[in-house]
XYZ file of C-alpha atoms in Angstrom:
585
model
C 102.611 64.143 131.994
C 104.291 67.675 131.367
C 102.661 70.759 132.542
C 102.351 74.018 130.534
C 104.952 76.384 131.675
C 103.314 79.962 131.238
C 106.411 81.677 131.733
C 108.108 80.260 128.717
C 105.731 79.252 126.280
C 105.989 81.288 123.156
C 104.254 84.016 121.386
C 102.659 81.635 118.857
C 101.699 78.685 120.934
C 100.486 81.022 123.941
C 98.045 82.302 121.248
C 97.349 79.051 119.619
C 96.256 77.441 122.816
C 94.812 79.913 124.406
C 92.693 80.534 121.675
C 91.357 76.921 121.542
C 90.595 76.999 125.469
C 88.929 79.731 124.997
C 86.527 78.471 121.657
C 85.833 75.197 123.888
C 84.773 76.379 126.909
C 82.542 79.420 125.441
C 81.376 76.030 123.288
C 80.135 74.688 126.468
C 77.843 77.889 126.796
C 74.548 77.387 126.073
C 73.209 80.157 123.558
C 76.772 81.384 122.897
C 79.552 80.605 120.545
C 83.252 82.660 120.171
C 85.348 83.095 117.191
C 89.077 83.894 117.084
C 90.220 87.230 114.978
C 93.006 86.662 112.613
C 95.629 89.309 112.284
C 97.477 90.207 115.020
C 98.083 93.441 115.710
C 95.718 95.097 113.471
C 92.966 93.366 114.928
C 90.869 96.326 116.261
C 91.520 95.375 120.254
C 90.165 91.784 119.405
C 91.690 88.635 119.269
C 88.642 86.220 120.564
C 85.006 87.403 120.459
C 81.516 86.206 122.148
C 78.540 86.559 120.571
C 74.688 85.063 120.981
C 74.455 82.173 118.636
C 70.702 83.515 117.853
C 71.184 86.929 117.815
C 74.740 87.197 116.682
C 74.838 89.915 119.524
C 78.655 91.044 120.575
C 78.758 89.843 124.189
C 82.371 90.159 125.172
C 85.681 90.154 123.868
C 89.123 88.454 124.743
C 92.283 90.495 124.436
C 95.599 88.317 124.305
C 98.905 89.780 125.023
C 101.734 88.062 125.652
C 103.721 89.331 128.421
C 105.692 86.705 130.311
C 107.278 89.203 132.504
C 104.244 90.877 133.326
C 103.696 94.938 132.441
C 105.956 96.571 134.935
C 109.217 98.218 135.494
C 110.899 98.143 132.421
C 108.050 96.941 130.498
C 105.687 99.549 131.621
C 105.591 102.411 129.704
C 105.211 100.274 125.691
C 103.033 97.359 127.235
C 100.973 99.296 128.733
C 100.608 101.694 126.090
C 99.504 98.693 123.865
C 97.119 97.271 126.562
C 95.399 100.776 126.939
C 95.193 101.337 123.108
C 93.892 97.859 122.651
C 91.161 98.528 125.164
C 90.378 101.363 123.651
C 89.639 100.518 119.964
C 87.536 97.702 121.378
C 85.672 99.608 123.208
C 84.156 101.340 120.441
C 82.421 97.991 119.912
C 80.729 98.269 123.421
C 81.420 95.348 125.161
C 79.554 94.431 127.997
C 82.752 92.664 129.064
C 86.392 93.099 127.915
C 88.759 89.953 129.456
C 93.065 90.609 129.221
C 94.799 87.319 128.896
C 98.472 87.328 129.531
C 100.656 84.286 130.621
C 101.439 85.439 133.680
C 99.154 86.286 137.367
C 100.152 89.778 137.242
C 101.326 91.934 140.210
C 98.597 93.924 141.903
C 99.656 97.179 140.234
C 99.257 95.337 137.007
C 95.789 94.072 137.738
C 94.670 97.575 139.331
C 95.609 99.113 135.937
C 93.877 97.085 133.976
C 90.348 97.779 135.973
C 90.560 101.094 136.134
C 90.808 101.020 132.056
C 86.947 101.047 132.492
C 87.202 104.874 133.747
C 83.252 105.751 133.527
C 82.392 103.701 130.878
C 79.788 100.543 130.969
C 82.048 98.099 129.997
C 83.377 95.569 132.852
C 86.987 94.359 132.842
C 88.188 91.007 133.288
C 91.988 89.986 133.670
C 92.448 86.103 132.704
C 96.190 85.330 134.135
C 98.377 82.021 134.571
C 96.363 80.654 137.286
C 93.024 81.462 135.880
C 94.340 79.636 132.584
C 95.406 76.537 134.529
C 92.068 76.073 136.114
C 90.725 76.492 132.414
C 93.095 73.871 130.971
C 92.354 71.128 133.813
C 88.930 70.700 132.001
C 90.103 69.870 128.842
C 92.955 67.524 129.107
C 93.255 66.324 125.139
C 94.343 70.296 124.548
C 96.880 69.809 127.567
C 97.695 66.857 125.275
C 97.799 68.575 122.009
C 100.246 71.266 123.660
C 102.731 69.274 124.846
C 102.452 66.810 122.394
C 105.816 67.603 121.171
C 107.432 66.438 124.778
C 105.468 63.498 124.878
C 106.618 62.376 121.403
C 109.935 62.489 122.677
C 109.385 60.592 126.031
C 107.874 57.709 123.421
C 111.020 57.620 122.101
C 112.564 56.926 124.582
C 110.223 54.704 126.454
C 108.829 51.850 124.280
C 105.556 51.302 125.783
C 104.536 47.287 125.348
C 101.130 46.450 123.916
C 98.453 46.303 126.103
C 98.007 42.585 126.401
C 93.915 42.536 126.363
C 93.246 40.025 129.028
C 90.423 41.212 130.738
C 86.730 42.080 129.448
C 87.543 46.240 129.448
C 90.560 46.074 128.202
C 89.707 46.813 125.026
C 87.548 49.611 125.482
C 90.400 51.222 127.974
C 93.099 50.656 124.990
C 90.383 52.626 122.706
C 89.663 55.018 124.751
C 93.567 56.004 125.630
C 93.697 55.679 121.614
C 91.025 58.477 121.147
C 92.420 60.944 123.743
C 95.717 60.552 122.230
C 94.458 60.893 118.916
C 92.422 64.142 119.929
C 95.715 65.619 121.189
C 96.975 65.528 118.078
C 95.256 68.609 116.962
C 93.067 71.574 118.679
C 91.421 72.624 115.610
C 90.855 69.019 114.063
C 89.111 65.813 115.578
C 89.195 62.090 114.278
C 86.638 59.303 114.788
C 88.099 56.167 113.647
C 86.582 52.799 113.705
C 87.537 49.056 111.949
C 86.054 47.373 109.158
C 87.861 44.009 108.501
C 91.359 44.705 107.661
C 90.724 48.356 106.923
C 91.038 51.452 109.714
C 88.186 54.349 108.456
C 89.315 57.506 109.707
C 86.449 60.783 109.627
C 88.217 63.984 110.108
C 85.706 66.971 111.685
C 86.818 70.305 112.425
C 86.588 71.280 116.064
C 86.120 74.626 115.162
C 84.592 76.890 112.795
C 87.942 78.440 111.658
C 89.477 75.076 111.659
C 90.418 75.222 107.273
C 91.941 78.804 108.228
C 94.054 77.964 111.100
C 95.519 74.487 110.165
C 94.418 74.209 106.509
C 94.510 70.625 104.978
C 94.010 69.666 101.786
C 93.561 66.463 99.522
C 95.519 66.253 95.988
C 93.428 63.203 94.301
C 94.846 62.073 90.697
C 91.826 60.275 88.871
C 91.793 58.975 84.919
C 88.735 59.085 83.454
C 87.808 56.971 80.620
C 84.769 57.168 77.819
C 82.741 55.320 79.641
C 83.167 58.260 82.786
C 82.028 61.340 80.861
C 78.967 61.037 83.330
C 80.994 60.695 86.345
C 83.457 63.188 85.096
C 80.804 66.239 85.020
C 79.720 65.284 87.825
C 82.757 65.453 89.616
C 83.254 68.984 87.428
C 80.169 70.169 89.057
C 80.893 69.639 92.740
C 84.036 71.390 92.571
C 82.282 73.970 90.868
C 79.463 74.281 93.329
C 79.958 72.349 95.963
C 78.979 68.822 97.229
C 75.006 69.140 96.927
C 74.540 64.875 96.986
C 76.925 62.102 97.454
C 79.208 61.150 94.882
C 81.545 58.172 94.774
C 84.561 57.940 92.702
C 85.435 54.272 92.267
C 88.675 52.913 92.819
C 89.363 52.026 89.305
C 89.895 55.621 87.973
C 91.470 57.111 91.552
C 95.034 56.555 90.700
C 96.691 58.413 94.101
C 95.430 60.146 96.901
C 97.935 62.204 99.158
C 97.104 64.445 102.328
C 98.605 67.816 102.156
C 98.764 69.803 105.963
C 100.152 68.991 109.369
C 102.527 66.480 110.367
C 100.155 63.936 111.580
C 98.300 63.712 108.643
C 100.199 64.464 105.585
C 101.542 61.775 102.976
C 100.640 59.558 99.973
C 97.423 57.007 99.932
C 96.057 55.347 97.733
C 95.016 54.067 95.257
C 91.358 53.518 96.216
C 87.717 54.837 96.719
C 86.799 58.395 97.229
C 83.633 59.799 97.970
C 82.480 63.217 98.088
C 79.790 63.914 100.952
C 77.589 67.123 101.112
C 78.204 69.230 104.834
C 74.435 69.191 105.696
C 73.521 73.023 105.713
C 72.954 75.037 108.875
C 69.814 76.654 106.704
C 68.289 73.008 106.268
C 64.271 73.286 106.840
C 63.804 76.904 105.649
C 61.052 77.431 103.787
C 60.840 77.751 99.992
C 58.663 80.149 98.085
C 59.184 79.620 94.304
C 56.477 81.236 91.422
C 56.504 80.708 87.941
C 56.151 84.091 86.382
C 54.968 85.316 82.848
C 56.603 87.885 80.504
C 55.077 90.736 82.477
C 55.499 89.587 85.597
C 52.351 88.001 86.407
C 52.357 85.330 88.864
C 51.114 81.646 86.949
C 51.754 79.475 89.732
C 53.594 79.295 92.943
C 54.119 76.143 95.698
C 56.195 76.386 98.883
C 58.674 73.874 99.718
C 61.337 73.196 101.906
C 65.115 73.271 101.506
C 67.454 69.967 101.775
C 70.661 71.320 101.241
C 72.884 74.494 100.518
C 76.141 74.539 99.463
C 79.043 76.988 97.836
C 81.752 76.241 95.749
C 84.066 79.247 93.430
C 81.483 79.129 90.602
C 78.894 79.487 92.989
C 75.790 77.974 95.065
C 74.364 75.342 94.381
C 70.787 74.593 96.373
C 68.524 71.800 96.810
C 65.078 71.785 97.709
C 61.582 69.125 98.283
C 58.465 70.496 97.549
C 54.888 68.932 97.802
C 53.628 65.695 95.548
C 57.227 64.684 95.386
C 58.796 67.264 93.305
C 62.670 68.401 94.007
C 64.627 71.005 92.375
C 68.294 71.437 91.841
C 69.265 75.395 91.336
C 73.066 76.816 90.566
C 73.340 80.686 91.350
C 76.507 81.308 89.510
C 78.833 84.064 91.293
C 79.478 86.506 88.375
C 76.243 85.766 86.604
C 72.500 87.672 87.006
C 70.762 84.087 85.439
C 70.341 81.643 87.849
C 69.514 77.369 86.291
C 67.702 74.995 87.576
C 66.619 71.676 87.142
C 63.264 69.751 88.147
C 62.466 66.246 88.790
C 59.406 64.506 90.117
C 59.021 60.919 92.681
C 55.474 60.291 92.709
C 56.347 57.280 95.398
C 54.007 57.552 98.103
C 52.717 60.977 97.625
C 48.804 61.622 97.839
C 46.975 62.103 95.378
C 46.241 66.154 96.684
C 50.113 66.892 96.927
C 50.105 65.399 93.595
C 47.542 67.355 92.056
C 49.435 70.669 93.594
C 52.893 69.910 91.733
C 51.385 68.918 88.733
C 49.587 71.800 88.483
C 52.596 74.213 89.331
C 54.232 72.108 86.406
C 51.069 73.181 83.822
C 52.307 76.546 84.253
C 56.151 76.195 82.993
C 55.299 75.831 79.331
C 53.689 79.803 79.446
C 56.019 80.579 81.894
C 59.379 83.407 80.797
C 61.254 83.007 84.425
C 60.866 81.324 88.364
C 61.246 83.521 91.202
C 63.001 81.560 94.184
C 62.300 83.558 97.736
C 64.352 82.178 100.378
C 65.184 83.786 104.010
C 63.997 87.123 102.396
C 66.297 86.693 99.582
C 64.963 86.328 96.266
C 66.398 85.377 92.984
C 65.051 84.923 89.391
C 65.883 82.275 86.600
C 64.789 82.571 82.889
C 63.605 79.923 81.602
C 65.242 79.339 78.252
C 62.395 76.804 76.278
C 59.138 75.642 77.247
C 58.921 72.449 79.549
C 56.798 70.094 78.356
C 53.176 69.168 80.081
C 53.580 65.941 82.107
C 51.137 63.658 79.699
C 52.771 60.278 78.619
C 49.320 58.873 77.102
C 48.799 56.397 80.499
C 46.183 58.209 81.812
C 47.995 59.642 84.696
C 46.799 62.807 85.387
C 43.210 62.101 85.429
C 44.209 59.393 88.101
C 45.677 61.731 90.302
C 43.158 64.052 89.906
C 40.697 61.851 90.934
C 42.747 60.852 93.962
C 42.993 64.512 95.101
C 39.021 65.111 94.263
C 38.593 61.710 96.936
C 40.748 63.027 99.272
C 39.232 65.999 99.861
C 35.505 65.064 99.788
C 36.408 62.043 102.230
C 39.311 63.043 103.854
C 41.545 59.740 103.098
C 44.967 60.001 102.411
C 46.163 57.714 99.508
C 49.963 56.684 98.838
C 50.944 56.347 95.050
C 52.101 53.307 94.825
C 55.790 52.620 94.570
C 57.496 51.713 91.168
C 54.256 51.281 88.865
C 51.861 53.060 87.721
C 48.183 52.343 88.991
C 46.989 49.155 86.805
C 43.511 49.586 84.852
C 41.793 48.134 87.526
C 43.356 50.908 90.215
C 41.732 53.661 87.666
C 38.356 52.161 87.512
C 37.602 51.595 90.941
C 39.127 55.268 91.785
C 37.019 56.771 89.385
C 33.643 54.699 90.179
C 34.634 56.080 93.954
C 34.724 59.759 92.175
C 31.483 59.604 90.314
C 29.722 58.384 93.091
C 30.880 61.023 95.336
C 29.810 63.144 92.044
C 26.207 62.531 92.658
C 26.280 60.455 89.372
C 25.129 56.889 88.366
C 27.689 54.385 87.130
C 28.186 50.940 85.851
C 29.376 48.910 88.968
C 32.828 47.520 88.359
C 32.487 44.958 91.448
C 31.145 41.219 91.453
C 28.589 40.677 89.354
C 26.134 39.221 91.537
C 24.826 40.870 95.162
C 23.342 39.136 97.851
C 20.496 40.113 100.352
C 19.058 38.816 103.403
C 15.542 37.916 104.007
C 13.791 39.475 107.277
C 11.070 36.586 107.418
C 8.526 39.072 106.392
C 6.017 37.366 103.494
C 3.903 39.655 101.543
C 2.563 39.264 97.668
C 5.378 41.805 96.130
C 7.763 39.307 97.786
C 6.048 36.382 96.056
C 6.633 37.694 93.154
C 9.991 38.816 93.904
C 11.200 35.472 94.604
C 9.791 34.050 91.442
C 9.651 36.817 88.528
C 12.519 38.302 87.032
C 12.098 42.067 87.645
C 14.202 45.430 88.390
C 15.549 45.466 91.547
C 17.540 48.083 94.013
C 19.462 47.739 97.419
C 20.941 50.205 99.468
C 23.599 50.008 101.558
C 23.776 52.372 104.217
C 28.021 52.160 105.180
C 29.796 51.196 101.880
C 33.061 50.826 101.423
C 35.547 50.549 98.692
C 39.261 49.491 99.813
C 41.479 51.009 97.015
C 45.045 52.194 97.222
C 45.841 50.829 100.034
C 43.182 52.841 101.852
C 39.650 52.278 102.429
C 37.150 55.285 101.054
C 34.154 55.473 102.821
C 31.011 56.610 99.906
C 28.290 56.230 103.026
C 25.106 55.216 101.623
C 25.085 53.270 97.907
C 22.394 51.755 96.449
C 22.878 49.066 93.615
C 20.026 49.073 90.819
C 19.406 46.079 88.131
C 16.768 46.126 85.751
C 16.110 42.630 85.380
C 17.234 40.392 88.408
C 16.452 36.667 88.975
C 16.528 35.659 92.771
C 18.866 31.944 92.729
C 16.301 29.236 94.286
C 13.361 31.745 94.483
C 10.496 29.161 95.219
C 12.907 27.447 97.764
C 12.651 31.053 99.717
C 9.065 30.987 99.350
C 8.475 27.747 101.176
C 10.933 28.597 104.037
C 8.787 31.996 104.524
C 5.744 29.982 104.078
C 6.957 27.660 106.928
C 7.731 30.427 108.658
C 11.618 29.958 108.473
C 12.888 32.661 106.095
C 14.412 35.080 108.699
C 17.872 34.985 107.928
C 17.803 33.555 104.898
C 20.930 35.033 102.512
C 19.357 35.566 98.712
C 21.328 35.519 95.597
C 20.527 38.159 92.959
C 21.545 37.276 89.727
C 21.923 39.842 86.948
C 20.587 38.590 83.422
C 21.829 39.454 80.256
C 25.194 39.681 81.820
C 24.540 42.970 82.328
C 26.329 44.555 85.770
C 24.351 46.185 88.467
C 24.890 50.484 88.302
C 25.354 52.338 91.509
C 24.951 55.803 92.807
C 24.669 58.062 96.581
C 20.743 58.205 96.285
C 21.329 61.320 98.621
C 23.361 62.660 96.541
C 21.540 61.817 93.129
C 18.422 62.756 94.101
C 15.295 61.838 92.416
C 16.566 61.300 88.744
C 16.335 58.081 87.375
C 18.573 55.441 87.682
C 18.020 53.537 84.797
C 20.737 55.111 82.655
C 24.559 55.042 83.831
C 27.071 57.767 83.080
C 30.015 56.466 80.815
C 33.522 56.349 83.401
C 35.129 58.692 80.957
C 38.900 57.011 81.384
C 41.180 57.430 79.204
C 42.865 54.438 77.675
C 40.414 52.526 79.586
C 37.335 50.479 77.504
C 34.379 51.090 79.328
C 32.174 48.053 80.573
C 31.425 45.590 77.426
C 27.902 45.782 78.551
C 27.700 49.541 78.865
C 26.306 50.047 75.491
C 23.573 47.293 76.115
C 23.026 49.237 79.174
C 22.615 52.363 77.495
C 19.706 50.950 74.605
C 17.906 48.919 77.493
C 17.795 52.207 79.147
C 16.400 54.164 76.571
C 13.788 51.460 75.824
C 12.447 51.067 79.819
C 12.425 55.101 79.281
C 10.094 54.648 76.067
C 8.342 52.527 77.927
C 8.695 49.884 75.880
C 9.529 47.425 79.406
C 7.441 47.160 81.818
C 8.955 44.918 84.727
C 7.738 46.788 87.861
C 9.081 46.191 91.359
């Protein structure tokens, strides 16, 4: 393998190289990253600075100057006239260390002239020479690579190096692996991962650097024909260019009708024709918060939710930004650059949200219709958008909103989490057990929606209400003291529920009262059975207090029939509270 040879390299590929050593090991920093300067000469003393990747703090500075032959004799007087000047517009900056890098070790004049550039001042001088750059460039052997790629090229020429044959078990991975490094080489500012899919080689270029597009731009030149049946795709397309990638977008094959690489040698040429896809850089900002409030005409504050942001990205009409907020909601905004009016657009994903986060976006979407403009705050920044016509109330007739209301008034009192289901909306029978759960947690009495018949077990106990329990028809009440309702996927605990009849028959009564007779009636399991076909009513006799049960609130559901007994109910009711029945317990 060739070795650099300091003394001859030139201007621009001293520069270029030392310049990447210098990016990759500062990379290899913790808590640090460094940045090369462009414009040589007018630079301001800097060619490569160090800062603290939190605080963006200057930490030290690189000064490159290429002097093969050193700074002395004949060279003294300019060079070191530039070296001094250079030192001293960057020390203006304050340093806490200022490095010279020259390709070559310097005499010992050379190096004392370069410390005692410090004088009195703070700042502590480094001098980075041949030797010091060798030891640098023995850690990172794909930029020796990349730097004399040019001689190695030609020694391929020359030598035609047979195919690795790929008889043993690591063969493979060692003909990969001399693959990558050579491929690595290829570039100090660009990186490739490449893998094989069938009879096609996917190649992922990544920029080794931050100033990677600057220093070795490339770009892609994609010729595309859309048709009618595009005009989707098309503005799409329109819009990313616009504003930057913000999601994933996939030309297909059928309208890409070239695609050629414009840059370096080792990348440039025609491809093509076939898929392209457009992939957003995920943001650096990704996980900041999001404050957004919908504001009236005078500024008062309607509504406001905090959120999160996805994604952030820039393009020569603008930004573009994406951000999740609670109960599913997202938001697509475009900041365009020479406009005051920012736009946005809102779309909601109730899949697998509770029923509280829900209940939050909804509400922050109640507000839109009376609201003039949205006020986005993010990383202190804020930035308005006027809202051109009223958006209209979530309310599609199904009932929706009262279900997710009652989810959120569940969650809270009980502290269970629901998941909106996935694809559907709840089905009729999903809305009336969720609101039976709700009323009962309400304090209120309602018709039971669940099996028409309870059962009851006897304790063995025989007594002459229990005669006649077993064998008149009669009101009748159990309690529960842990009930349960699984709903939702989730189980909601209502604690203690009584269920109340007004006219119950026990199944096999006078059976029961023989086995008690006999002694034998522990444990027996009694069937109470409901006449009229009415349904039991429940309630939280803790929570209802002392009030009657005989009459059941309505469930109040809309688009929902309430129980085709409930009106029966309702006129038996009234009667036992005439007094008109009389079928004590």
């Amino acid at each position: 393998m060739s070795k650099i040879n300091w003394s001859t390299i030139g201007e621009k590929a001293f520069n270029e190289l030392v310049e990447a050593l210098l990016l990759r090991q500062q990379k290899d920093i913790p808590g640090t990253y460094a940045r090369a300067i462009d414009g040589r000469g007018g630079d301001g003393g800097i060619d490569v600075d160090v800062r603290a990747t939190r605080t963006d703090q200057l930490i030290g500075i690189f000064q490159l100057k290429h002097f093969p032959e050193g700074f002395s004799n004949g060279f003294s007087k300019t060079r070191r006239d530039q070296i001094r000047n250079s030192f001293r517009v960057a020390s203006e900056l304050n340093p806490p260390v200022w490095t010279l890098v020259v390709p070559c070790n310097g005499a010992v004049k050379e190096r004392k002239f370069v410390s005692a550039l410090r004088g009195t001042g703070t700042t502590r001088i480094r001098f980075l020479g041949a030797t010091e750059l060798n030891l640098i460039l023995a850690k990172y052997s794909d930029l020796h690579d990349w730097a004399t790629r040019d001689a190695a090229i030609s020694a391929l020429r020359i030598v035609d190096r047979e195919s690795h044959a790929l008889a043993r078990p690591d063969d493979l991975n060692a003909e990969i692996d001399r693959l990558s490094i050579r491929s690595e080489a290829r570039s100090s500012y660009w990186g490739i991962n490449f893998s094989r899919q069938g009879q096609t080689t996917v190649q992922e270029i990544y920029a080794k650097r931050p100033d990677a597009a600057a220093r070795e731009p490339i770009a892609v030149n994609v010729t595309a024909a859309f048709g009618d049946e595009h005009s989707e795709l098309r503005k799409a397309l329109e819009d990313t260019i616009a504003y930057g990638a913000s999601k994933e977008l996939v030309l297909p094959s059928e309208i890409i009708q070239e695609i050629s690489m414009v840059g370096p040698e080792w990348i440039a040429g025609a491809h093509g024709p076939g898929e392209v896809r457009l992939v957003p850089i995920p943001s650096v900002h990704r996980g900041e918060t999001v404050y957004l409030k919908a504001l009236s005409g005078g500024g008062k504050t309607l509504a406001a939710i905090t959120g999160t942001l996805e994604n952030m990205t820039s393009g020569p009409s603008g930004i573009s930004l994406d951000a999740t907020f609670p109960g599913g909601m997202t938001q697509h905004w475009r900041f365009p650059a020479q406009e005051t009016v920012s736009s946005f657009e809102i779309s909601v994903d109730l899949s697998g949200q509770s029923g509280r986060a829900m209940a939050r976006a909804l509400d922050f979407l109640d507000a839109l219709p009376f609201a003039t403009e949205l006020l986005l705050e993010l990383m202190g920044i804020s930035q308005l958008a006027k809202i051109s016509a009223a958006k209209s109330r979530i309310d599609d007739g199904t009932g929706l909103r009262e279900f997710i209301s009652d989810l959120a008034f569940i969650e809270s009192a009980t502290n269970v989490e629901f998941a909106f289901p996935t694809g559907s909306l709840p089905t009729a029978r999903d809305r009336i057990e969720i609101r039976v759960a709700r009323r009962v947690l309400e304090g209120k009495c309602v018709v039971s929606p669940f099996e028409g018949e309870l059962t009851a077990t006897l304790t063995g106990e025989l007594t002459e209400e229990m005669e006649d329990v077993l064998l008149k028809p009669g009101q009748f009440l159990i309690t529960y003291e842990g009930w349960s309702l699984d709903a939702m996927a989730a189980r909601v605990e209502l604690g203690e529920v009584t269920f109340f009849h007004p006219r119950v028959t026990i199944a096999a009564g006078q059976g029961h009262l023989d086995a008690l007779r006999r002694g034998e009636g522990a444990g027996r399991e009694l069937r109470l059975l409901p006449e009229r076909g009415e349904p039991f009513t429940m309630y939280n006799p803790s929570l209802f207090g002392e009030r009657s049960p005989f009459e059941p609130e309505p469930w109040g559901i809309t688009g929902v029939e309430e129980h085709p007994k409930f009106n029966a109910m309702l006129s038996h009711a009234q009667e036992k509270r005439d007094g008109l029945l009389n079928d004590g317990l």
